[in-house]
Tab-separated table of C-alpha atoms in Angstrom:
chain	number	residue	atom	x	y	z
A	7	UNK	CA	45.131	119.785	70.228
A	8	UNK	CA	43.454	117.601	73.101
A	9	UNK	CA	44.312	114.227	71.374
A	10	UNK	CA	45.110	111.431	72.984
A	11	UNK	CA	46.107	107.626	72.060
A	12	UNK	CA	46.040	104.497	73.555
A	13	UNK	CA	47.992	101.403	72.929
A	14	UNK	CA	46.937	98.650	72.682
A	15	UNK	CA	43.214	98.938	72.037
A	16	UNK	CA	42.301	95.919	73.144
A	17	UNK	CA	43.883	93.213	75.420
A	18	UNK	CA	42.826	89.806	76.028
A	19	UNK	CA	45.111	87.861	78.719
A	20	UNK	CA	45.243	84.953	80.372
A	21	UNK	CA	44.839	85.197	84.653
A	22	UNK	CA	47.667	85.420	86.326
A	23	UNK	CA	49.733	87.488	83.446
A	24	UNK	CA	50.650	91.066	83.332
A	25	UNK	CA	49.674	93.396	81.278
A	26	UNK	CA	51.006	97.172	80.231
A	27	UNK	CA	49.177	99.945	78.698
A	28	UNK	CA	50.264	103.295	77.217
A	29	UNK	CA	48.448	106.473	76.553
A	30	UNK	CA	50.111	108.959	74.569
A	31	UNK	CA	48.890	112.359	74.739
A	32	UNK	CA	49.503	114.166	71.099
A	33	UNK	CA	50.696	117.418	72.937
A	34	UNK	CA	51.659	118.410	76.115
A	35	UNK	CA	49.879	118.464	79.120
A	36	UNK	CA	50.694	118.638	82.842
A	37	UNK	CA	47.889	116.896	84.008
A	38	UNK	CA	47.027	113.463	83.343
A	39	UNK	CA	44.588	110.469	84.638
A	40	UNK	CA	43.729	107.344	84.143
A	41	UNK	CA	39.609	105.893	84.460
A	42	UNK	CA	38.372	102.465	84.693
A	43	UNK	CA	34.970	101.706	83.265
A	44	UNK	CA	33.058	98.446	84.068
A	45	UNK	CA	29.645	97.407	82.015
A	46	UNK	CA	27.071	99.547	82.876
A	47	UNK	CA	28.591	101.798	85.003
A	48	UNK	CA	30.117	105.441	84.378
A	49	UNK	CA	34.569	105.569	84.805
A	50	UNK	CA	35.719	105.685	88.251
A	51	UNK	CA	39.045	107.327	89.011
A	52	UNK	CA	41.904	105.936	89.709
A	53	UNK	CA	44.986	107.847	89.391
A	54	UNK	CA	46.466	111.347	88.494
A	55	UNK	CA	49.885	112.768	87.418
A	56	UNK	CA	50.782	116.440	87.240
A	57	UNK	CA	53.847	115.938	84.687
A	58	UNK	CA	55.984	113.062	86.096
A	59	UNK	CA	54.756	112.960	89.529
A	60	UNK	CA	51.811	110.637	90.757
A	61	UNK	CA	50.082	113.035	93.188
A	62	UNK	CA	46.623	111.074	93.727
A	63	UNK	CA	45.354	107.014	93.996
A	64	UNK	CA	42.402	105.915	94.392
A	65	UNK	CA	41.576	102.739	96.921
A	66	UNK	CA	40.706	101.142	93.779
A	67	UNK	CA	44.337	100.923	92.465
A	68	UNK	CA	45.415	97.930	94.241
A	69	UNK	CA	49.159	96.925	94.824
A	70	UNK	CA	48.458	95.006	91.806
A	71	UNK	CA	48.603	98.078	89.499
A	72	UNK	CA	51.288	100.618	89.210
A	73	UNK	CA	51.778	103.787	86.930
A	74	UNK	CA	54.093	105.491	85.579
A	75	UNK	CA	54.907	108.977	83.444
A	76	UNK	CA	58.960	108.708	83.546
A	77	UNK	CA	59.452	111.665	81.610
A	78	UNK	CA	55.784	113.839	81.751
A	79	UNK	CA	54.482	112.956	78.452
A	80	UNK	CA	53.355	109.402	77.924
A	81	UNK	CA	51.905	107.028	80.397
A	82	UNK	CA	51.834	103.420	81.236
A	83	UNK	CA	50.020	101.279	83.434
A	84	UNK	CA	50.796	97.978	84.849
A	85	UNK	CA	48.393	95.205	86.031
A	86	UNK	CA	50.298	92.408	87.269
A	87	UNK	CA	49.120	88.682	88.112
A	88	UNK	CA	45.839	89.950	86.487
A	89	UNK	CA	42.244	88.531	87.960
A	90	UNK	CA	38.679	88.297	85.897
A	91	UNK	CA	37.593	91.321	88.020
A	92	UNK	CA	40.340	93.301	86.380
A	93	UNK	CA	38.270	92.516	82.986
A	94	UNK	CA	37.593	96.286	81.869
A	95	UNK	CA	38.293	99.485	79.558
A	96	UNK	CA	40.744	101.380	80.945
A	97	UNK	CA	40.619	105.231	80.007
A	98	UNK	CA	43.049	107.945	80.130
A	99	UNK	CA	42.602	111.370	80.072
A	100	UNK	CA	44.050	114.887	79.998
A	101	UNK	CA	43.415	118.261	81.016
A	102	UNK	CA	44.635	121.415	79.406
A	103	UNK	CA	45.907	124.120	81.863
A	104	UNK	CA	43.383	125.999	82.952
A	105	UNK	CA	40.651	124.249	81.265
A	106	UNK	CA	38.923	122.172	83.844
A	107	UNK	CA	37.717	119.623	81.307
A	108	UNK	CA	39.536	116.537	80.732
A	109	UNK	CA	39.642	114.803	77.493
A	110	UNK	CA	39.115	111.020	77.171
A	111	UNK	CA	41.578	108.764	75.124
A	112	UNK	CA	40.067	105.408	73.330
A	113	UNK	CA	40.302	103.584	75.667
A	114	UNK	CA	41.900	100.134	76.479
A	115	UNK	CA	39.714	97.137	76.549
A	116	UNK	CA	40.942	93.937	78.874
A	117	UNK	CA	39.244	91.058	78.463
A	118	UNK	CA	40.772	88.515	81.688
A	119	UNK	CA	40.175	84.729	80.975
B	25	UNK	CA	27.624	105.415	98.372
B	26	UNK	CA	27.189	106.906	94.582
B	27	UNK	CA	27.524	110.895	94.990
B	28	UNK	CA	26.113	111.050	91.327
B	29	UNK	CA	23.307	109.370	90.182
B	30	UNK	CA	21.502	108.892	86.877
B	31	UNK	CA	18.219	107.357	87.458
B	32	UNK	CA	17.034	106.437	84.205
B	33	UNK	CA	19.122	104.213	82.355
B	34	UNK	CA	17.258	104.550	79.245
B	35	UNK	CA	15.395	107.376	77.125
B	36	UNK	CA	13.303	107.085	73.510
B	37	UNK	CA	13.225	110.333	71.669
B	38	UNK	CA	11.090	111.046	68.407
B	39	UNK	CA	13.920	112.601	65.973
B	40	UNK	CA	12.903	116.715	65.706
B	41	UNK	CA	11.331	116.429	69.260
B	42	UNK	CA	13.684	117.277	72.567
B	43	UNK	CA	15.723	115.205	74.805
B	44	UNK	CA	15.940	115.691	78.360
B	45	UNK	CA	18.497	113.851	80.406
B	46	UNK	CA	19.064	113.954	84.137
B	47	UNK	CA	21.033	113.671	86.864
B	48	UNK	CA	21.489	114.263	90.754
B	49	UNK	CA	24.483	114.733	92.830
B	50	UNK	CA	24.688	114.838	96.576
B	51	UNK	CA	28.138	116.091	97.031
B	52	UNK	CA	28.047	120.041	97.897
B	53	UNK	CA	31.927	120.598	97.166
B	54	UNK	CA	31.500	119.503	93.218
B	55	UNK	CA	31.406	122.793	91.530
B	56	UNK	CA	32.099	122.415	87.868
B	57	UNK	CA	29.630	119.569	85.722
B	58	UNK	CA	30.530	118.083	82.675
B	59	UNK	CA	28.337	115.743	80.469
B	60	UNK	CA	29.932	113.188	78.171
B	61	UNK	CA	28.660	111.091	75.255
B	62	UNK	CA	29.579	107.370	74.335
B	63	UNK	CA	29.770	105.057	71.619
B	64	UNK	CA	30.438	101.395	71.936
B	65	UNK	CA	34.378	100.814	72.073
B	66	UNK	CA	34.975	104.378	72.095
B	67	UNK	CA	36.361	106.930	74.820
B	68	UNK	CA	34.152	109.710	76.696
B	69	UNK	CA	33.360	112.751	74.130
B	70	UNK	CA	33.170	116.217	76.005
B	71	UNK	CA	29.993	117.895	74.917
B	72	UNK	CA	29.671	120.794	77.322
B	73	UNK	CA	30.018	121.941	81.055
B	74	UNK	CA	28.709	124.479	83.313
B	75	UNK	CA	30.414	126.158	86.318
B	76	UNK	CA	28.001	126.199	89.604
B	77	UNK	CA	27.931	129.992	89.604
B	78	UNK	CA	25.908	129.634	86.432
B	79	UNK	CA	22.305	128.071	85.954
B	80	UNK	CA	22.779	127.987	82.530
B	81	UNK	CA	25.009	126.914	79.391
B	82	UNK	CA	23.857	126.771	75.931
B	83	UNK	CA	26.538	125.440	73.115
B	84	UNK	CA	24.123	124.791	69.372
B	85	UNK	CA	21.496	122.193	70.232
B	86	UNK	CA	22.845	121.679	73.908
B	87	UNK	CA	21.927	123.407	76.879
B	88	UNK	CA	23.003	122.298	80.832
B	89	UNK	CA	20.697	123.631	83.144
B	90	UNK	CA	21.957	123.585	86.771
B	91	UNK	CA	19.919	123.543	90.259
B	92	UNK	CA	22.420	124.040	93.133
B	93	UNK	CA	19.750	124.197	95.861
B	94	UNK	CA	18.319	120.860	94.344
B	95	UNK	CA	21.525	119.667	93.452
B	96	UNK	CA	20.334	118.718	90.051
B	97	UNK	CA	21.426	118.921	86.204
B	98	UNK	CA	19.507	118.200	83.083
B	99	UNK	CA	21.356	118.100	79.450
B	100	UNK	CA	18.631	119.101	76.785
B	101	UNK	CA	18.931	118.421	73.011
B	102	UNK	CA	17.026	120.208	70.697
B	103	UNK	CA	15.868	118.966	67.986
B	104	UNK	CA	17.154	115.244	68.460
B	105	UNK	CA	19.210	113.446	65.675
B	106	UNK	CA	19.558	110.282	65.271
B	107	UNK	CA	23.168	110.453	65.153
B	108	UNK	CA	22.959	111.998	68.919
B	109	UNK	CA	21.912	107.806	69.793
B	110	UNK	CA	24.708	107.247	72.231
B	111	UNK	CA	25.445	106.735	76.267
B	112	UNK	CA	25.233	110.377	77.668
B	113	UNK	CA	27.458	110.634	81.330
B	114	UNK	CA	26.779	113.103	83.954
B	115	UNK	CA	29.944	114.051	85.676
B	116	UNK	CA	30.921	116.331	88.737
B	117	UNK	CA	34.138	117.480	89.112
B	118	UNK	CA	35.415	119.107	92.444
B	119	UNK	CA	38.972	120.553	93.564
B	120	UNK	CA	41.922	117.848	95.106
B	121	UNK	CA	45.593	118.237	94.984
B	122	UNK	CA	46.152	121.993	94.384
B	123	UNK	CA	44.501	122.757	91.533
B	124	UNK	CA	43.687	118.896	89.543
B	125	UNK	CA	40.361	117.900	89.750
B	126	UNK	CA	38.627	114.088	89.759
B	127	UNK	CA	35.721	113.446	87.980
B	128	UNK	CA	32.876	111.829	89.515
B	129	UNK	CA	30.595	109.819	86.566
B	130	UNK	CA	26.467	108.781	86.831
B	131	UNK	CA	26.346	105.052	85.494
B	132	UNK	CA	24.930	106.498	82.108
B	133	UNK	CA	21.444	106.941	79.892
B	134	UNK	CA	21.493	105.455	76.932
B	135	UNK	CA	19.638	107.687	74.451
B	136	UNK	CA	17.798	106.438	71.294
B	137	UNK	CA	16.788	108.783	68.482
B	138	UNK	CA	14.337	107.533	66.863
B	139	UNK	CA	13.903	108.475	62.595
């Protein structure tokens, strides 16, 4: 099974407050990233864990933002004195071993005022 | 500097007749293509990928045609439902960190199926 959840699905916050989002994945998988997607454009990376460890950032993950996968199952990630540009839907995905696909998550909506 | 690209951002279909969606890539070390389709408040659904040692994937109504040397793919639906309306996403995947791959996404075509 390639589920995966997201909590919450959709954020609206305040600038200037911090946010946290979680993706579950139903099983396990080693590999997991996280996507932003802006209106009218595709998802751009940003980062990548291979169980625990966060092996890969993009440039777009800002010191603002932080990840985490403490035990190499569920993720969260952290947006902290949030802007209007951070306004978004935040994907995450997995990958099976060996199956060079990743599957997409819900998604989480932020809405920055 | 967008290393995949989706030029039309929009495509009508007659229902029964075929879809043909495109995309271009410029990156030579992206070797594995995926295309994805969207709805509205919804995540990326995986419809089908090809490898680039193929020119060629068929899975039911879809088929991903690949042109290394012109470093272009085309998803084609046939026949067209209107249930297939949706966002469709070209995106290239290539090799980082051992054996994880990124995916590179085309800003989207947002097909209509017309009854």
């Amino acid at each position: 099974d390639t589920g995966v959840s997201q909590d919450p699905r959709h954020k609206i916050t305040k600038r200037g407050q911090n946010v946290t989002f979680r993706c579950d994945p139903i099983s396990e998988h080693n590999r997991l990233y996280w996507y932003r997607q802006t209106l009218g454009q595709g998802p751009e990376f940003l980062t990548y864990f291979q169980n625990e460890a966060q092996l890969e950032k993009s440039r777009l993950l800002s010191d603002r933002f932080s990840a985490e996968r403490p035990k190499g199952s569920f993720s969260t990630l952290e947006i902290q004195r949030t802007e209007q540009g951070d306004s978004a839907m935040y994907l995450c995905a997995v990958e099976p071993g060996g199956w060079e696909t990743q599957y997409f998550g819900p998604g989480t909506r932020l809405l920055v005022l | 500097d967008q290393q995949v690209k989706q030029n039309s951002p929009s495509l009508s279909v007659q229902e029964g007749r075929i879809s043909i969606l495109n995309c271009d890539y410029t990156n030579s070390m992206f070797d594995y293509f995926l295309w994805y389709k969207k709805y509205p408040a919804e995540g990326p659904t995986f419809l089908i990928s090809i490898s680039s040692i193929k020119d060629k994937n068929e899975d039911g109504r879809f088929t991903v045609f690949l042109n290394k040397s012109a470093k272009h793919l085309s998803l084609h639906i046939v026949p067209s439902q209107p249930g297939d309306s949706a966002v469709y996403f070209c995106a290239a995947s290539a090799l980082f960190s051992g054996s994880a791959r990124q995916l590179t996404f085309g800003s989207g075509t947002q097909l209509t199926v017309l009854p």
